[in-house]
Amino acid sequence: MRAVVRERYGVPAVLRVADVGEPPAPTGDEVHVRVAAAGVAMGDWHLVTGLPSVMRLVTGLRAPREPGVGLDLAGTVAAVGPDVADLRPGDRVLGCGRAAFAETAVTRARRVAALPAHVPFTAAAAVPTSGTTALHALRSGRVRAGSRVLVLGAGGGVGTLAVRLAVLAGGEVTAATARAGAAEALLAAGATAVVDRSAGPASLGSGYDAVLVTGGLTPLRDLRRLLGARGALVLVGAEGGGRVVGGGLARQARAAALDPWVRHRLRSVVSRENPADLARLRDLLAAGDLAPVLDRTYPLAEAGEAIERVASGAARGKVVLTVA
Ligand SMILES: NC(=O)c1ccc[n+]([C@@H]2O[C@H](COP(=O)([O-])OP(=O)(O)OC[C@H]3O[C@@H](n4cnc5c(N)ncnc54)[C@H](OP(=O)(O)O)[C@@H]3O)[C@@H](O)[C@H]2O)c1
């Protein structure tokens, strides 16, 4: 069985495809998935580079503890452990797994959901983590019917899904992006307006009920100026600004400290995969209500290039590896 592996942290070029042998037969609630497609996200870049370095406390200080890479997957169940009642070999699934950039990934029954035959694997693999993160962000921002929502950084993986999910929640959504060519898909997803964020926050309007931030290190005071009196600022993530902690995490810490003292609701997203959100995303895919914007697909052997594509900021929507 071929899988993407690495022995050290570094640029995505450290990744290579190796024959790692078949995993041992599943035990307990384990599920083996023959991966058809695997979603690529900024989280994969973080795991491969080991940056910001505070995360190495979890992933391995000097070198990565796990050689494998990849989280989001869609494919066909190859084998199930004795405690798995509702999945059988041959079933189509989407979800998350350990080392998903592989021909076979090991996961657990609660981390995957059955996928109807008409949903393409590439679309399904684009959704689990980024979609769950977007759902968390909408909940943190208390987005509901009639909410005026700004998605600041709308052209990437989480942003494109957040726009669509906010529209489905009944929000009136402004999508702010600097990504070339992103506007058409965002309008098709139901955004009321697409604005160019590169002119700075002063050009993004004001009075929003919720502002979801997927990137950039815009200071909190400038972000709060976008909000109505009781609006919610939801910090999803941001790159850069420090190799040890990262500017995005530092801003999240400042927001948590400030939150009790201001009328605005200042929240940070810590997305955790869960069966309820995965089932909801699957149902939206199956109904045709959610169609992730797909930028490009890459073969397994080009996982490094795929991660570079995401990190470059040029991808419109999601990047996916096609495996089988
Ligand atoms: N908290 C969590 O649990 C969680 C979960 C998943 C991801 N994340 C983090 O969330 C962030 C987005 O993830 P992703 O997978 O969507 O990455 P991505 O596909 O690379 O998208 C990056 C986003 O950042 C936006 N951006 C970049 N510079 C910006 C700036 N100066 N001002 C405003 N927006 C800017 C981009 O906006 P444009 O549309 O203008 O290109 C784009 O939408 C990453 O930092 C990731 O690590 C956090």
mmCIF file of N, CA and C in Angstrom, residues 124-232:
data_model
loop_
_atom_site.group_PDB
_atom_site.id
_atom_site.type_symbol
_atom_site.label_atom_id
_atom_site.label_comp_id
_atom_site.label_asym_id
_atom_site.label_seq_id
_atom_site.Cartn_x
_atom_site.Cartn_y
_atom_site.Cartn_z
ATOM 1 N N ALA A 124 -16.774 15.205 -1.838
ATOM 2 C CA ALA A 124 -16.929 14.780 -0.444
ATOM 3 C C ALA A 124 -15.640 14.988 0.345
ATOM 4 N N ALA A 125 -14.492 14.713 -0.284
ATOM 5 C CA ALA A 125 -13.218 14.831 0.432
ATOM 6 C C ALA A 125 -12.874 16.284 0.751
ATOM 7 N N ALA A 126 -13.503 17.214 0.042
ATOM 8 C CA ALA A 126 -13.205 18.633 0.247
ATOM 9 C C ALA A 126 -13.870 19.195 1.494
ATOM 10 N N VAL A 127 -14.785 18.454 2.075
ATOM 11 C CA VAL A 127 -15.710 19.063 3.033
ATOM 12 C C VAL A 127 -15.450 18.795 4.524
ATOM 13 N N PRO A 128 -14.985 17.611 4.953
ATOM 14 C CA PRO A 128 -15.091 17.299 6.394
ATOM 15 C C PRO A 128 -14.495 18.355 7.332
ATOM 16 N N THR A 129 -13.209 18.652 7.241
ATOM 17 C CA THR A 129 -12.620 19.560 8.226
ATOM 18 C C THR A 129 -12.978 21.017 7.961
ATOM 19 N N SER A 130 -12.857 21.440 6.717
ATOM 20 C CA SER A 130 -13.157 22.845 6.418
ATOM 21 C C SER A 130 -14.633 23.136 6.656
ATOM 22 N N GLY A 131 -15.509 22.191 6.306
ATOM 23 C CA GLY A 131 -16.944 22.392 6.516
ATOM 24 C C GLY A 131 -17.294 22.409 7.989
ATOM 25 N N THR A 132 -16.685 21.503 8.755
ATOM 26 C CA THR A 132 -16.942 21.487 10.200
ATOM 27 C C THR A 132 -16.473 22.791 10.829
ATOM 28 N N THR A 133 -15.316 23.270 10.391
ATOM 29 C CA THR A 133 -14.792 24.540 10.917
ATOM 30 C C THR A 133 -15.755 25.677 10.594
ATOM 31 N N ALA A 134 -16.261 25.683 9.367
ATOM 32 C CA ALA A 134 -17.197 26.736 8.975
ATOM 33 C C ALA A 134 -18.476 26.658 9.818
ATOM 34 N N LEU A 135 -18.974 25.447 10.062
ATOM 35 C CA LEU A 135 -20.182 25.310 10.908
ATOM 36 C C LEU A 135 -19.923 25.830 12.319
ATOM 37 N N HIS A 136 -18.753 25.497 12.882
ATOM 38 C CA HIS A 136 -18.393 25.995 14.216
ATOM 39 C C HIS A 136 -18.364 27.516 14.211
ATOM 40 N N ALA A 137 -17.790 28.082 13.157
ATOM 41 C CA ALA A 137 -17.672 29.544 13.086
ATOM 42 C C ALA A 137 -19.057 30.183 13.048
ATOM 43 N N LEU A 138 -19.956 29.601 12.279
ATOM 44 C CA LEU A 138 -21.312 30.160 12.191
ATOM 45 C C LEU A 138 -22.035 30.073 13.531
ATOM 46 N N ARG A 139 -21.823 28.955 14.220
ATOM 47 C CA ARG A 139 -22.456 28.828 15.549
ATOM 48 C C ARG A 139 -21.860 29.837 16.531
ATOM 49 N N SER A 140 -20.534 29.971 16.495
ATOM 50 C CA SER A 140 -19.894 30.938 17.399
ATOM 51 C C SER A 140 -20.385 32.346 17.122
ATOM 52 N N GLY A 141 -20.671 32.634 15.853
ATOM 53 C CA GLY A 141 -21.148 33.961 15.474
ATOM 54 C C GLY A 141 -22.647 34.109 15.581
ATOM 55 N N ARG A 142 -23.325 33.060 16.051
ATOM 56 C CA ARG A 142 -24.798 33.058 16.188
ATOM 57 C C ARG A 142 -25.478 33.510 14.907
ATOM 58 N N VAL A 143 -24.988 32.982 13.794
ATOM 59 C CA VAL A 143 -25.564 33.340 12.493
ATOM 60 C C VAL A 143 -26.901 32.644 12.327
ATOM 61 N N ARG A 144 -27.936 33.425 11.998
ATOM 62 C CA ARG A 144 -29.279 32.869 11.804
ATOM 63 C C ARG A 144 -29.942 33.633 10.672
ATOM 64 N N ALA A 145 -31.198 33.283 10.408
ATOM 65 C CA ALA A 145 -31.919 33.947 9.315
ATOM 66 C C ALA A 145 -31.903 35.454 9.534
ATOM 67 N N GLY A 146 -31.513 36.181 8.514
ATOM 68 C CA GLY A 146 -31.506 37.635 8.591
ATOM 69 C C GLY A 146 -30.213 38.239 9.093
ATOM 70 N N SER A 147 -29.286 37.422 9.604
ATOM 71 C CA SER A 147 -28.007 37.979 10.084
ATOM 72 C C SER A 147 -27.240 38.598 8.928
ATOM 73 N N ARG A 148 -26.633 39.746 9.205
ATOM 74 C CA ARG A 148 -25.712 40.348 8.223
ATOM 75 C C ARG A 148 -24.316 39.818 8.534
ATOM 76 N N VAL A 149 -23.754 39.075 7.588
ATOM 77 C CA VAL A 149 -22.507 38.350 7.837
ATOM 78 C C VAL A 149 -21.440 38.823 6.868
ATOM 79 N N LEU A 150 -20.234 39.051 7.394
ATOM 80 C CA LEU A 150 -19.067 39.303 6.537
ATOM 81 C C LEU A 150 -18.114 38.131 6.693
ATOM 82 N N VAL A 151 -17.744 37.500 5.588
ATOM 83 C CA VAL A 151 -16.690 36.490 5.628
ATOM 84 C C VAL A 151 -15.442 37.170 5.081
ATOM 85 N N LEU A 152 -14.515 37.455 5.989
ATOM 86 C CA LEU A 152 -13.283 38.161 5.605
ATOM 87 C C LEU A 152 -12.220 37.113 5.288
ATOM 88 N N GLY A 153 -11.940 36.961 4.001
ATOM 89 C CA GLY A 153 -11.112 35.864 3.526
ATOM 90 C C GLY A 153 -12.044 34.769 3.052
ATOM 91 N N ALA A 154 -12.751 35.061 1.936
ATOM 92 C CA ALA A 154 -13.840 34.175 1.507
ATOM 93 C C ALA A 154 -13.438 33.228 0.383
ATOM 94 N N GLY A 155 -12.228 33.373 -0.122
ATOM 95 C CA GLY A 155 -11.882 32.608 -1.315
ATOM 96 C C GLY A 155 -11.188 31.281 -1.054
ATOM 97 N N GLY A 156 -10.802 31.010 0.193
ATOM 98 C CA GLY A 156 -10.067 29.780 0.496
ATOM 99 C C GLY A 156 -10.993 28.639 0.877
ATOM 100 N N GLY A 157 -10.404 27.599 1.499
ATOM 101 C CA GLY A 157 -11.161 26.390 1.799
ATOM 102 C C GLY A 157 -12.285 26.627 2.792
ATOM 103 N N VAL A 158 -11.955 27.182 3.951
ATOM 104 C CA VAL A 158 -12.991 27.433 4.958
ATOM 105 C C VAL A 158 -13.910 28.555 4.480
ATOM 106 N N GLY A 159 -13.326 29.587 3.862
ATOM 107 C CA GLY A 159 -14.113 30.761 3.475
ATOM 108 C C GLY A 159 -15.219 30.437 2.490
ATOM 109 N N THR A 160 -14.903 29.689 1.439
ATOM 110 C CA THR A 160 -15.930 29.391 0.435
ATOM 111 C C THR A 160 -17.074 28.576 1.049
ATOM 112 N N LEU A 161 -16.710 27.632 1.925
ATOM 113 C CA LEU A 161 -17.758 26.824 2.571
ATOM 114 C C LEU A 161 -18.540 27.655 3.575
ATOM 115 N N ALA A 162 -17.867 28.569 4.285
ATOM 116 C CA ALA A 162 -18.561 29.419 5.261
ATOM 117 C C ALA A 162 -19.577 30.315 4.562
ATOM 118 N N VAL A 163 -19.212 30.824 3.398
ATOM 119 C CA VAL A 163 -20.158 31.667 2.657
ATOM 120 C C VAL A 163 -21.416 30.866 2.340
ATOM 121 N N ARG A 164 -21.238 29.677 1.787
ATOM 122 C CA ARG A 164 -22.403 28.883 1.392
ATOM 123 C C ARG A 164 -23.248 28.479 2.610
ATOM 124 N N LEU A 165 -22.567 28.051 3.680
ATOM 125 C CA LEU A 165 -23.307 27.597 4.864
ATOM 126 C C LEU A 165 -24.009 28.765 5.545
ATOM 127 N N ALA A 166 -23.418 29.952 5.496
ATOM 128 C CA ALA A 166 -24.086 31.134 6.065
ATOM 129 C C ALA A 166 -25.315 31.496 5.242
ATOM 130 N N VAL A 167 -25.211 31.356 3.927
ATOM 131 C CA VAL A 167 -26.375 31.606 3.057
ATOM 132 C C VAL A 167 -27.473 30.595 3.379
ATOM 133 N N LEU A 168 -27.095 29.330 3.536
ATOM 134 C CA LEU A 168 -28.089 28.296 3.855
ATOM 135 C C LEU A 168 -28.740 28.548 5.217
ATOM 136 N N ALA A 169 -28.000 29.210 6.122
ATOM 137 C CA ALA A 169 -28.568 29.536 7.437
ATOM 138 C C ALA A 169 -29.491 30.747 7.358
ATOM 139 N N GLY A 170 -29.584 31.356 6.196
ATOM 140 C CA GLY A 170 -30.483 32.494 6.029
ATOM 141 C C GLY A 170 -29.801 33.837 6.167
ATOM 142 N N GLY A 171 -28.466 33.826 6.236
ATOM 143 C CA GLY A 171 -27.734 35.080 6.387
ATOM 144 C C GLY A 171 -27.661 35.871 5.088
ATOM 145 N N GLU A 172 -27.450 37.181 5.261
ATOM 146 C CA GLU A 172 -27.182 38.053 4.105
ATOM 147 C C GLU A 172 -25.666 38.237 4.108
ATOM 148 N N VAL A 173 -24.997 37.634 3.142
ATOM 149 C CA VAL A 173 -23.558 37.417 3.268
ATOM 150 C C VAL A 173 -22.750 38.288 2.311
ATOM 151 N N THR A 174 -21.799 39.022 2.879
ATOM 152 C CA THR A 174 -20.818 39.743 2.074
ATOM 153 C C THR A 174 -19.526 38.936 2.112
ATOM 154 N N ALA A 175 -18.987 38.640 0.953
ATOM 155 C CA ALA A 175 -17.756 37.856 0.851
ATOM 156 C C ALA A 175 -16.614 38.792 0.485
ATOM 157 N N ALA A 176 -15.603 38.858 1.345
ATOM 158 C CA ALA A 176 -14.453 39.726 1.080
ATOM 159 C C ALA A 176 -13.271 38.852 0.700
ATOM 160 N N THR A 177 -12.724 39.085 -0.472
ATOM 161 C CA THR A 177 -11.607 38.268 -0.943
ATOM 162 C C THR A 177 -10.667 39.114 -1.782
ATOM 163 N N ALA A 178 -9.398 38.671 -1.814
ATOM 164 C CA ALA A 178 -8.445 39.302 -2.721
ATOM 165 C C ALA A 178 -8.016 38.293 -3.782
ATOM 166 N N ARG A 179 -8.688 37.155 -3.796
ATOM 167 C CA ARG A 179 -8.270 36.041 -4.652
ATOM 168 C C ARG A 179 -8.798 36.242 -6.064
ATOM 169 N N ALA A 180 -7.883 36.233 -7.023
ATOM 170 C CA ALA A 180 -8.288 36.470 -8.410
ATOM 171 C C ALA A 180 -9.283 35.407 -8.851
ATOM 172 N N GLY A 181 -10.372 35.849 -9.459
ATOM 173 C CA GLY A 181 -11.321 34.910 -10.062
ATOM 174 C C GLY A 181 -12.251 34.214 -9.092
ATOM 175 N N ALA A 182 -12.256 34.643 -7.809
ATOM 176 C CA ALA A 182 -13.075 33.929 -6.830
ATOM 177 C C ALA A 182 -14.527 34.401 -6.837
ATOM 178 N N ALA A 183 -14.792 35.592 -7.372
ATOM 179 C CA ALA A 183 -16.104 36.226 -7.185
ATOM 180 C C ALA A 183 -17.248 35.403 -7.759
ATOM 181 N N GLU A 184 -17.043 34.841 -8.939
ATOM 182 C CA GLU A 184 -18.151 34.152 -9.621
ATOM 183 C C GLU A 184 -18.722 33.022 -8.750
ATOM 184 N N ALA A 185 -17.800 32.199 -8.219
ATOM 185 C CA ALA A 185 -18.263 31.060 -7.410
ATOM 186 C C ALA A 185 -18.919 31.544 -6.123
ATOM 187 N N LEU A 186 -18.429 32.639 -5.561
ATOM 188 C CA LEU A 186 -19.007 33.139 -4.309
ATOM 189 C C LEU A 186 -20.409 33.697 -4.543
ATOM 190 N N LEU A 187 -20.593 34.362 -5.660
ATOM 191 C CA LEU A 187 -21.942 34.849 -5.994
ATOM 192 C C LEU A 187 -22.862 33.662 -6.271
ATOM 193 N N ALA A 188 -22.326 32.652 -6.972
ATOM 194 C CA ALA A 188 -23.134 31.454 -7.247
ATOM 195 C C ALA A 188 -23.514 30.751 -5.949
ATOM 196 N N ALA A 189 -22.648 30.871 -4.929
ATOM 197 C CA ALA A 189 -22.950 30.251 -3.627
ATOM 198 C C ALA A 189 -24.000 31.034 -2.859
ATOM 199 N N GLY A 190 -24.347 32.214 -3.369
ATOM 200 C CA GLY A 190 -25.434 32.972 -2.734
ATOM 201 C C GLY A 190 -25.001 34.236 -2.022
ATOM 202 N N ALA A 191 -23.698 34.578 -2.107
ATOM 203 C CA ALA A 191 -23.257 35.828 -1.466
ATOM 204 C C ALA A 191 -24.025 37.004 -2.070
ATOM 205 N N THR A 192 -24.430 37.931 -1.213
ATOM 206 C CA THR A 192 -25.147 39.113 -1.687
ATOM 207 C C THR A 192 -24.180 40.046 -2.409
ATOM 208 N N ALA A 193 -22.955 40.111 -1.900
ATOM 209 C CA ALA A 193 -21.949 40.982 -2.507
ATOM 210 C C ALA A 193 -20.580 40.353 -2.336
ATOM 211 N N VAL A 194 -19.707 40.595 -3.298
ATOM 212 C CA VAL A 194 -18.303 40.189 -3.175
ATOM 213 C C VAL A 194 -17.475 41.460 -3.244
ATOM 214 N N VAL A 195 -16.651 41.688 -2.210
ATOM 215 C CA VAL A 195 -15.852 42.916 -2.179
ATOM 216 C C VAL A 195 -14.370 42.549 -2.123
ATOM 217 N N ASP A 196 -13.550 43.495 -2.623
ATOM 218 C CA ASP A 196 -12.098 43.285 -2.631
ATOM 219 C C ASP A 196 -11.561 43.697 -1.264
ATOM 220 N N ARG A 197 -10.997 42.737 -0.523
ATOM 221 C CA ARG A 197 -10.519 43.045 0.822
ATOM 222 C C ARG A 197 -9.172 43.759 0.813
ATOM 223 N N SER A 198 -8.500 43.825 -0.379
ATOM 224 C CA SER A 198 -7.133 44.336 -0.377
ATOM 225 C C SER A 198 -7.052 45.837 -0.092
ATOM 226 N N ALA A 199 -8.195 46.544 -0.208
ATOM 227 C CA ALA A 199 -8.171 47.980 0.110
ATOM 228 C C ALA A 199 -8.180 48.228 1.619
ATOM 229 N N GLY A 200 -8.278 47.165 2.421
ATOM 230 C CA GLY A 200 -8.238 47.335 3.881
ATOM 231 C C GLY A 200 -9.623 47.279 4.493
ATOM 232 N N PRO A 201 -9.678 47.116 5.826
ATOM 233 C CA PRO A 201 -10.963 46.891 6.490
ATOM 234 C C PRO A 201 -11.929 48.062 6.370
ATOM 235 N N ALA A 202 -11.414 49.275 6.191
ATOM 236 C CA ALA A 202 -12.312 50.438 6.118
ATOM 237 C C ALA A 202 -13.239 50.351 4.904
ATOM 238 N N SER A 203 -12.862 49.549 3.903
ATOM 239 C CA SER A 203 -13.672 49.463 2.679
ATOM 240 C C SER A 203 -14.676 48.311 2.720
ATOM 241 N N LEU A 204 -14.819 47.660 3.875
ATOM 242 C CA LEU A 204 -15.627 46.432 3.928
ATOM 243 C C LEU A 204 -17.017 46.648 4.489
ATOM 244 N N GLY A 205 -17.383 47.888 4.773
ATOM 245 C CA GLY A 205 -18.703 48.169 5.322
ATOM 246 C C GLY A 205 -18.667 48.122 6.843
ATOM 247 N N SER A 206 -19.851 48.151 7.457
ATOM 248 C CA SER A 206 -19.923 48.153 8.923
ATOM 249 C C SER A 206 -21.305 47.657 9.345
ATOM 250 N N GLY A 207 -21.484 47.503 10.639
ATOM 251 C CA GLY A 207 -22.789 47.115 11.178
ATOM 252 C C GLY A 207 -23.096 45.640 11.038
ATOM 253 N N TYR A 208 -22.101 44.816 10.830
ATOM 254 C CA TYR A 208 -22.355 43.370 10.651
ATOM 255 C C TYR A 208 -22.736 42.720 11.982
ATOM 256 N N ASP A 209 -23.621 41.727 11.883
ATOM 257 C CA ASP A 209 -23.958 40.926 13.061
ATOM 258 C C ASP A 209 -22.858 39.909 13.364
ATOM 259 N N ALA A 210 -22.183 39.465 12.324
ATOM 260 C CA ALA A 210 -21.084 38.509 12.527
ATOM 261 C C ALA A 210 -20.018 38.741 11.463
ATOM 262 N N VAL A 211 -18.763 38.740 11.909
ATOM 263 C CA VAL A 211 -17.623 38.822 10.990
ATOM 264 C C VAL A 211 -16.773 37.579 11.234
ATOM 265 N N LEU A 212 -16.626 36.751 10.212
ATOM 266 C CA LEU A 212 -15.820 35.535 10.309
ATOM 267 C C LEU A 212 -14.499 35.789 9.606
ATOM 268 N N VAL A 213 -13.393 35.585 10.312
ATOM 269 C CA VAL A 213 -12.070 35.946 9.777
ATOM 270 C C VAL A 213 -11.270 34.672 9.526
ATOM 271 N N THR A 214 -10.931 34.420 8.264
ATOM 272 C CA THR A 214 -10.177 33.199 7.945
ATOM 273 C C THR A 214 -8.707 33.460 7.669
ATOM 274 N N GLY A 215 -8.289 34.701 7.711
ATOM 275 C CA GLY A 215 -6.881 34.966 7.427
ATOM 276 C C GLY A 215 -6.537 36.417 7.673
ATOM 277 N N GLY A 216 -5.238 36.709 7.602
ATOM 278 C CA GLY A 216 -4.785 38.085 7.789
ATOM 279 C C GLY A 216 -4.653 38.435 9.259
ATOM 280 N N LEU A 217 -3.793 39.388 9.550
ATOM 281 C CA LEU A 217 -3.530 39.768 10.936
ATOM 282 C C LEU A 217 -4.076 41.155 11.243
ATOM 283 N N THR A 218 -5.208 41.489 10.628
ATOM 284 C CA THR A 218 -5.871 42.768 10.900
ATOM 285 C C THR A 218 -6.086 42.909 12.410
ATOM 286 N N PRO A 219 -5.681 44.048 12.987
ATOM 287 C CA PRO A 219 -5.836 44.205 14.445
ATOM 288 C C PRO A 219 -7.288 44.119 14.898
ATOM 289 N N LEU A 220 -7.471 43.686 16.150
ATOM 290 C CA LEU A 220 -8.828 43.522 16.692
ATOM 291 C C LEU A 220 -9.638 44.810 16.614
ATOM 292 N N ARG A 221 -8.985 45.955 16.885
ATOM 293 C CA ARG A 221 -9.782 47.195 16.912
ATOM 294 C C ARG A 221 -10.348 47.489 15.522
ATOM 295 N N ASP A 222 -9.601 47.179 14.470
ATOM 296 C CA ASP A 222 -10.107 47.409 13.105
ATOM 297 C C ASP A 222 -11.210 46.407 12.765
ATOM 298 N N LEU A 223 -11.064 45.174 13.228
ATOM 299 C CA LEU A 223 -12.100 44.170 12.966
ATOM 300 C C LEU A 223 -13.383 44.532 13.713
ATOM 301 N N ARG A 224 -13.246 45.039 14.926
ATOM 302 C CA ARG A 224 -14.445 45.376 15.713
ATOM 303 C C ARG A 224 -15.202 46.543 15.099
ATOM 304 N N ARG A 225 -14.520 47.401 14.361
ATOM 305 C CA ARG A 225 -15.213 48.525 13.708
ATOM 306 C C ARG A 225 -16.193 48.039 12.637
ATOM 307 N N LEU A 226 -16.025 46.804 12.203
ATOM 308 C CA LEU A 226 -16.928 46.249 11.191
ATOM 309 C C LEU A 226 -18.252 45.791 11.795
ATOM 310 N N LEU A 227 -18.296 45.681 13.115
ATOM 311 C CA LEU A 227 -19.440 45.059 13.788
ATOM 312 C C LEU A 227 -20.499 46.069 14.189
ATOM 313 N N GLY A 228 -21.752 45.592 14.223
ATOM 314 C CA GLY A 228 -22.818 46.345 14.868
ATOM 315 C C GLY A 228 -22.608 46.302 16.382
ATOM 316 N N ALA A 229 -23.513 46.985 17.120
ATOM 317 C CA ALA A 229 -23.306 47.177 18.563
ATOM 318 C C ALA A 229 -23.119 45.861 19.316
ATOM 319 N N ARG A 230 -23.851 44.823 18.913
ATOM 320 C CA ARG A 230 -23.770 43.533 19.622
ATOM 321 C C ARG A 230 -23.219 42.439 18.722
ATOM 322 N N GLY A 231 -22.454 42.835 17.740
ATOM 323 C CA GLY A 231 -21.979 41.871 16.749
ATOM 324 C C GLY A 231 -20.940 40.907 17.307
ATOM 325 N N ALA A 232 -20.722 39.835 16.556
ATOM 326 C CA ALA A 232 -19.764 38.803 16.963
ATOM 327 C C ALA A 232 -18.588 38.763 15.983
#
